[in-house]
Coordinates of C-alpha atoms in Angstrom, one line a residue:
X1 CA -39.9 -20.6 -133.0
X2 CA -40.4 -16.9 -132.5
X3 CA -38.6 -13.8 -131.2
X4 CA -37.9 -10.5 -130.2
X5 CA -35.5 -8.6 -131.9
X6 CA -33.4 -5.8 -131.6
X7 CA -30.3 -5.3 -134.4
X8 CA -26.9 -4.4 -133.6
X9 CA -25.8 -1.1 -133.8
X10 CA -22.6 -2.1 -135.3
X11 CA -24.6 -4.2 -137.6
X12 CA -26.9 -1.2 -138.0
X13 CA -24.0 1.3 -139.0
X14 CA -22.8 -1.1 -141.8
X15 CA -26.2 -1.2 -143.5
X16 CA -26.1 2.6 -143.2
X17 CA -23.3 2.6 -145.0
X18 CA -24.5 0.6 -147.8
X19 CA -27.3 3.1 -148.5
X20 CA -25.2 6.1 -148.7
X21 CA -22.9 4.5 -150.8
X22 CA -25.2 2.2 -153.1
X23 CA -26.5 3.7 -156.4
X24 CA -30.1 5.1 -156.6
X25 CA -32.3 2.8 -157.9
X26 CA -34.5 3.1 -160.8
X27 CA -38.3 3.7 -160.6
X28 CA -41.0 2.4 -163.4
X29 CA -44.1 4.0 -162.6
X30 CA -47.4 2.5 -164.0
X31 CA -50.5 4.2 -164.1
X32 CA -52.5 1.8 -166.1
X33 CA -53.5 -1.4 -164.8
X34 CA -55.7 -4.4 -166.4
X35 CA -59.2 -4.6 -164.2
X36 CA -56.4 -3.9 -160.6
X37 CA -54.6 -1.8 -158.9
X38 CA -52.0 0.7 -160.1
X39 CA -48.2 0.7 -159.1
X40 CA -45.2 1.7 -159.1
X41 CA -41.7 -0.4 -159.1
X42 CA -38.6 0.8 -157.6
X43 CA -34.9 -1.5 -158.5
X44 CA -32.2 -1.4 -157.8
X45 CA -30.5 -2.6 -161.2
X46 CA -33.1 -2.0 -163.9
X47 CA -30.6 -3.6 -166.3
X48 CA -30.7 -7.1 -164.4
X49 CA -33.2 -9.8 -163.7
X50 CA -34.7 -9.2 -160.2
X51 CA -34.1 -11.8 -157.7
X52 CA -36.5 -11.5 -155.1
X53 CA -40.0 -9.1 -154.9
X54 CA -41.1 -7.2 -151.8
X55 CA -44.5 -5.4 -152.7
X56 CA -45.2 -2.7 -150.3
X57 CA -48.7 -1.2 -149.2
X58 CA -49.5 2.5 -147.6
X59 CA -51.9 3.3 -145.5
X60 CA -55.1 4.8 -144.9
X61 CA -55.6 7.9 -147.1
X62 CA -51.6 7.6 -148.1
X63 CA -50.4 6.5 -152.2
X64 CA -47.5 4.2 -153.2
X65 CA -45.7 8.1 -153.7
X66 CA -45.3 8.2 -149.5
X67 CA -42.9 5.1 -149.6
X68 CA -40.9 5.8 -152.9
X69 CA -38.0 7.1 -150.5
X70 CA -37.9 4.1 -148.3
X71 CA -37.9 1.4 -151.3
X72 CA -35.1 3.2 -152.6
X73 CA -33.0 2.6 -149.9
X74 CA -34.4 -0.1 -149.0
X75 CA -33.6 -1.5 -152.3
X76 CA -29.9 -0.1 -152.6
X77 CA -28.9 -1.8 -148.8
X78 CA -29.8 -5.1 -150.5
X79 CA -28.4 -4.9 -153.4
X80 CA -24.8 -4.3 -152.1
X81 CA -24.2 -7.9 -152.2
X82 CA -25.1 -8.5 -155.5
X83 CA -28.8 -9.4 -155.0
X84 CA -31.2 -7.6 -157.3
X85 CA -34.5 -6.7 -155.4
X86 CA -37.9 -5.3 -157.3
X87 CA -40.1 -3.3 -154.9
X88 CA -43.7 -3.3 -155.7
X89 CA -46.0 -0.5 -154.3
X90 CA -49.0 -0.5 -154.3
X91 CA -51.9 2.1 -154.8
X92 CA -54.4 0.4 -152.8
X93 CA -58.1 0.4 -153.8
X94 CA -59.8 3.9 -154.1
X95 CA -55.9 5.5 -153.2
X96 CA -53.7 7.5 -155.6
X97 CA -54.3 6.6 -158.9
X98 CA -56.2 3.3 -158.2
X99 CA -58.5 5.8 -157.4
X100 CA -58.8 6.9 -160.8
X101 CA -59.6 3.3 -162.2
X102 CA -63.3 1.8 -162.1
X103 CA -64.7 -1.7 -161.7
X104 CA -63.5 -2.5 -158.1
X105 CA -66.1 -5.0 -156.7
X106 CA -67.3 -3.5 -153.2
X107 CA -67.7 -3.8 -150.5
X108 CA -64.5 -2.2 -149.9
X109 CA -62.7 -3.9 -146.7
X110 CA -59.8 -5.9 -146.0
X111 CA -60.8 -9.2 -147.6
X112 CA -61.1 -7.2 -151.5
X113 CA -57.8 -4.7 -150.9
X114 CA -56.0 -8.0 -150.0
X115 CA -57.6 -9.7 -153.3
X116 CA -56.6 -7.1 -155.6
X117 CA -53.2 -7.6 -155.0
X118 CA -53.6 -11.5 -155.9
X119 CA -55.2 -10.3 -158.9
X120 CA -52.2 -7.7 -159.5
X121 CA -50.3 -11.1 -159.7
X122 CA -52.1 -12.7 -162.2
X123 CA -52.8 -10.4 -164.7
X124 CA -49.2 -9.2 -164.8
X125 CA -48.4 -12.9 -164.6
X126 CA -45.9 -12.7 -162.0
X127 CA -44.4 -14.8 -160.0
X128 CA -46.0 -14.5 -156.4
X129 CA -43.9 -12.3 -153.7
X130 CA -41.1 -13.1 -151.7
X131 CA -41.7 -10.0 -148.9
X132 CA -44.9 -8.0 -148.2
X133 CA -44.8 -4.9 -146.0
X134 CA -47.2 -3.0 -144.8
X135 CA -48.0 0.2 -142.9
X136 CA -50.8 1.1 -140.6
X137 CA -54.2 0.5 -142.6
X138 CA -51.9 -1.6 -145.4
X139 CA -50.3 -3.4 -142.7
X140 CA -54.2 -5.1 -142.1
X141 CA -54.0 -5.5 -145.8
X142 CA -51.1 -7.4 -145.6
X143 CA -51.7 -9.6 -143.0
X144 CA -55.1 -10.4 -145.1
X145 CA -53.3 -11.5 -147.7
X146 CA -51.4 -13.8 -146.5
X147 CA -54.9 -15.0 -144.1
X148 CA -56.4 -15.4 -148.0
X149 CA -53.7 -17.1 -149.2
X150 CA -53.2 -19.8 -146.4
X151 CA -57.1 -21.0 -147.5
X152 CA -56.2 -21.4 -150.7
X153 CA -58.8 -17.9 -151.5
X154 CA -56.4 -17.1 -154.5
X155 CA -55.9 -20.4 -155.6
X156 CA -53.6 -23.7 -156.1
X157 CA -50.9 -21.8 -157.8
X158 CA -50.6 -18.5 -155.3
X159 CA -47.8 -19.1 -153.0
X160 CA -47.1 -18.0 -149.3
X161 CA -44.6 -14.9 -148.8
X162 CA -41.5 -15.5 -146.9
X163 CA -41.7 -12.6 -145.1
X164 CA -45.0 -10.7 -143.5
X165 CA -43.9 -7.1 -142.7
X166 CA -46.3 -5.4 -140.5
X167 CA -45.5 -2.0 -139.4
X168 CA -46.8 -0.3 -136.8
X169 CA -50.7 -1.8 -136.9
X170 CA -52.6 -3.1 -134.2
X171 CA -53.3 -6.5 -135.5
X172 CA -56.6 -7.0 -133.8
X173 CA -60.0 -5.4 -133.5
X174 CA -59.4 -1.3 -132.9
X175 CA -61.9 -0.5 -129.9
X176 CA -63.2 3.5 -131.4
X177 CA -63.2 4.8 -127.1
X178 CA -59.4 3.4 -127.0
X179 CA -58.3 4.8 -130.4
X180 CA -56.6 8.0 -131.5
X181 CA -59.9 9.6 -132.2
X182 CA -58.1 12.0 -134.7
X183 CA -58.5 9.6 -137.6
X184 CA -61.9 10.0 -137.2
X185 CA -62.4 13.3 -136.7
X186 CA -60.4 13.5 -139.9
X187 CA -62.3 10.8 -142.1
X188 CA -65.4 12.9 -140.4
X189 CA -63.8 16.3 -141.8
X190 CA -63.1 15.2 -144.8
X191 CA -66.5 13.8 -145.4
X192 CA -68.1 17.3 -144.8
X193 CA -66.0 19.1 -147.5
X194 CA -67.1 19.8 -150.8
X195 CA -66.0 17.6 -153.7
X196 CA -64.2 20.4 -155.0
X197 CA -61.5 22.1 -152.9
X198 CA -60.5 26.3 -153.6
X199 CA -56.9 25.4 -153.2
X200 CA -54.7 23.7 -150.9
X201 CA -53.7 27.0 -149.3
X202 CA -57.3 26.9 -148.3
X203 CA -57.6 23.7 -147.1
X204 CA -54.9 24.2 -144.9
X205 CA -55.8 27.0 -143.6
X206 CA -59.0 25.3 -143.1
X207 CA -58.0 22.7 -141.1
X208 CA -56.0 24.3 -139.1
X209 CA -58.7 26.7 -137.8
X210 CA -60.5 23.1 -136.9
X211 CA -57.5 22.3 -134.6
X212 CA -55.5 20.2 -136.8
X213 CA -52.0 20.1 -136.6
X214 CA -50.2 22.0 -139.4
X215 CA -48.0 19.3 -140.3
X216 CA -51.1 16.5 -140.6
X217 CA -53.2 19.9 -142.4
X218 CA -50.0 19.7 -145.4
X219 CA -49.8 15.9 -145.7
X220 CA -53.7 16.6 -146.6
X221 CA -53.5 18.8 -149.0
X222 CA -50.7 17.3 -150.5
X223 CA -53.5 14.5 -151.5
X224 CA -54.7 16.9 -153.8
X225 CA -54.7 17.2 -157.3
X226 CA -55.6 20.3 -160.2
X227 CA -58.7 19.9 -161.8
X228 CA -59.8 22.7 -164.3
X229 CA -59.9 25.5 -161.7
X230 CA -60.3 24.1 -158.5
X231 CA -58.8 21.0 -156.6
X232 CA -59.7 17.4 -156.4
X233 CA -58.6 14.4 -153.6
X234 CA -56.3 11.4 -155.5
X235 CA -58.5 8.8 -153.0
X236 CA -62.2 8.2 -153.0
X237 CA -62.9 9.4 -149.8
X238 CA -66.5 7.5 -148.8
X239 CA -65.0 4.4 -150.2
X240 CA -61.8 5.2 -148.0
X241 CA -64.2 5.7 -144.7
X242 CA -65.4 1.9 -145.3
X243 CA -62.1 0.9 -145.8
X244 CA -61.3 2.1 -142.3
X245 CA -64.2 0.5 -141.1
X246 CA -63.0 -2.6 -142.0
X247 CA -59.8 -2.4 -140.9
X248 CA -60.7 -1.7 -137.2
X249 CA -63.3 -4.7 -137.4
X250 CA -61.2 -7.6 -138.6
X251 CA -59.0 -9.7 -136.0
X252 CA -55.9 -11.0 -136.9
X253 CA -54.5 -12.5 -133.7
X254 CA -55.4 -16.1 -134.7
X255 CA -53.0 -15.7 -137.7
X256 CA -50.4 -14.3 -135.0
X257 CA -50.5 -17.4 -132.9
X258 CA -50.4 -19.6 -136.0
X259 CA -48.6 -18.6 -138.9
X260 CA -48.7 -20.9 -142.2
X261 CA -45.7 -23.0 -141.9
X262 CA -42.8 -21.2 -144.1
X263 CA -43.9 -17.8 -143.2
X264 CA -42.6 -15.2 -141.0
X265 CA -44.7 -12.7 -140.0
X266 CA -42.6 -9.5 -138.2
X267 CA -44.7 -7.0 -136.1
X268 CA -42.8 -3.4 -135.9
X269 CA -44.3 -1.1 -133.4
X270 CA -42.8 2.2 -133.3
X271 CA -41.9 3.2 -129.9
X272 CA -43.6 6.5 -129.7
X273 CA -46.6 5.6 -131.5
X274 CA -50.0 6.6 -129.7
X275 CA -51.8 3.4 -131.3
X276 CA -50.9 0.6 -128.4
X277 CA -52.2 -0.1 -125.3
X278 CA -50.4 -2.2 -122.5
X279 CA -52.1 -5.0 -123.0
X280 CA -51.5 -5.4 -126.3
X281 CA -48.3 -4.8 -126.2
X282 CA -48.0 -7.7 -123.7
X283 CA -49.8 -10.3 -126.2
X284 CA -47.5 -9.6 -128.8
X285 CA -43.9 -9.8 -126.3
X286 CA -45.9 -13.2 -125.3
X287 CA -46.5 -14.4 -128.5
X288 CA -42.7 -14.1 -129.6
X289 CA -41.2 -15.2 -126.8
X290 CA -43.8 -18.5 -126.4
X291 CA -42.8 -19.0 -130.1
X292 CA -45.2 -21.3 -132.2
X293 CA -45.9 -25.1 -132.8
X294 CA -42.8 -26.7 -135.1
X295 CA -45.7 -27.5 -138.0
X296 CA -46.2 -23.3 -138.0
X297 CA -44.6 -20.5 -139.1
X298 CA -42.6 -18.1 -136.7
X299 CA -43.4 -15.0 -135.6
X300 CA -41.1 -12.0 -134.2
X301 CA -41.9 -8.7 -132.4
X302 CA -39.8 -5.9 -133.3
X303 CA -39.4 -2.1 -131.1
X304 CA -38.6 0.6 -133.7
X305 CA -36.8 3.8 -131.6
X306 CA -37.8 7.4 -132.0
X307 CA -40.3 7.3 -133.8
X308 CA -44.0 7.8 -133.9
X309 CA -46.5 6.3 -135.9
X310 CA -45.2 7.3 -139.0
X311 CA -42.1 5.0 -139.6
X312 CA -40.2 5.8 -143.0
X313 CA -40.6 9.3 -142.1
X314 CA -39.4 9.7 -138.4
X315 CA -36.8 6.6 -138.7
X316 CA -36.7 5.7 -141.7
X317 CA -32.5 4.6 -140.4
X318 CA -34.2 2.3 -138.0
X319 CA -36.6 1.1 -140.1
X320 CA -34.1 -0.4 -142.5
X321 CA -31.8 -1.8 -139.6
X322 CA -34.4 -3.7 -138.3
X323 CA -35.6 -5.0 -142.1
X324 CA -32.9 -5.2 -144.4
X325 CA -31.0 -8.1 -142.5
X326 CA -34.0 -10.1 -142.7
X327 CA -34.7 -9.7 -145.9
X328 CA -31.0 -10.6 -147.2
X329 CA -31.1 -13.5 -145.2
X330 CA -33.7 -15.0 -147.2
X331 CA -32.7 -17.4 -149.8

């Protein structure tokens, strides 16, 4: 069974008010990570077993940093009834400081960011998660994961998530003549610049003489990071571009139509994001009304209000209407 959903907005102001009035959570931030990724954990009670684990994935060019204001809210609207949730996010390979680690087996695509998660899981020996969410690029990521994990990739003892979050990501193949051709020209920009930047006063400036908005031109340079006298990116940027590559190459309808049986997998599309086309939209309202053989897994469509493509910044009120009931209601 599948569906579309819209929440409440009585419903919606009383999970409001559990943010404003839950504590802040604590964040452990780890930097160091065995042969994997690097992290950071948001909960919100630090001095309590966790009950249930979302882990969390950014997108193209972003860090596990962009969503640390999110998780904490995220994490205080769910713990108002007593429920103790740890929030994983994840630097993803060759992002923040995963950049900084070596050994990640290329090529870098879809199938190997998804893996390193897996292998995230077993070297910390934790259980596997009960949520993952993921934005644009990590939203791909995500639903690879769970692809992986249906065929047994990550082996007998890996188990399913509860919950696929995947916001705001066209889930199959991105056509480059039907795309925002920004990312590109970006990836394209980037790729021409020197290693080393003057300063991100000059970058800016930089980019903005290219025709860049000033607002994308910032969340640039706020990518980058002192070294000695000059300025260095926190993502490996050639790595990055195949990366992005991959992610407009795979095709993840098939998992849309079928989701593994105890799995939910929840597409958020942001209302006025420039990233769908009619027809796609269509497939997806199809998909969740037709709903899915009673041997599968479900799979809802969800319309996120005024906001563009990026979510926790432009709604981040919205976003946690539409995902916190969900979430509680698992069990």
């Amino acid at each position: 069974m599948s569906s579309i959903c819209r929440t409440k907005p009585v419903e919606g102001l009383r999970l409001l008010n559990r943010v404003l009035t839950t504590s802040t959570p604590y964040i452990h931030r780890s930097d160091r990570s065995i042969a994997t990724v690097a992290f950071e954990e948001v909960r919100s009670s630090p001095e309590k077993p966790y009950d249930f684990t979302a882990f969390i994935f950014h997108g193209l060019l972003g860090s596990s940093r962009n969503w640390r204001s999110f998780s904490r809210s995220l994490a205080s609207s769910l713990s108002a009834d007593g429920v103790n949730w740890r929030m994983i996010l994840v630097d993803l390979r060759n992002h923040g400081n995963s950049a900084k680690i070596e050994g990640f087996v290329p090529p870098h695509d879809m199938e190997n960011a998804a893996k390193d998660v897996a292998n995230l899981v077993n070297s910390k020996g934790w259980d596997w998660p009960d949520v993952v969410i993921g934005h644009s690029m990590g939203g791909k990521v995500a639903l690879q994961y769970v692809e992986s994990c249906s065929r047994g990739v990550y082996g007998q003892s890996a188990r399913l998530p509860k919950q696929l979050w995947v916001l705001d990501s066209v889930p199959g193949k991105v056509n480059p003549d039907d795309s925002n051709r920004e990312v590109e020209k970006v990836m394209q920009t980037l790729q021409s610049l020197p290693s080393s930047i003057p300063s991100r006063k000059w970058l800016v400036d930089h980019l903005l003489k290219l025709g860049f908005s000033k607002a994308l031109s910032e969340w640039l340079g706020s990518n980058l990071e002192k070294s000695g006298d000059s300025m260095t990116w926190n993502f490996n940027i050639e790595a990055a571009a195949e990366m992005f590559d991959s992610y407009r190459e795979k095709d993840y309808w098939p998992l849309l139509e079928h989701p593994p049986k105890g799995t939910e997998i929840a597409i958020v599309r942001a209302e006025k994001s420039d990233r769908w086309d009619p027809e796609t939209v269509q497939k997806l309202e199809s998909i969740a009304s037709n709903g899915t053989g009673g041997s599968e897994g479900k799979m809802s469509y969800h319309l996120l209000p005024n906001s563009g493509h990026w979510v926790h910044v432009e709604n981040p009120k919205g976003l946690l209407e539409i995902i916190t009931p969900k979430l509680a209601s698992i069990v």
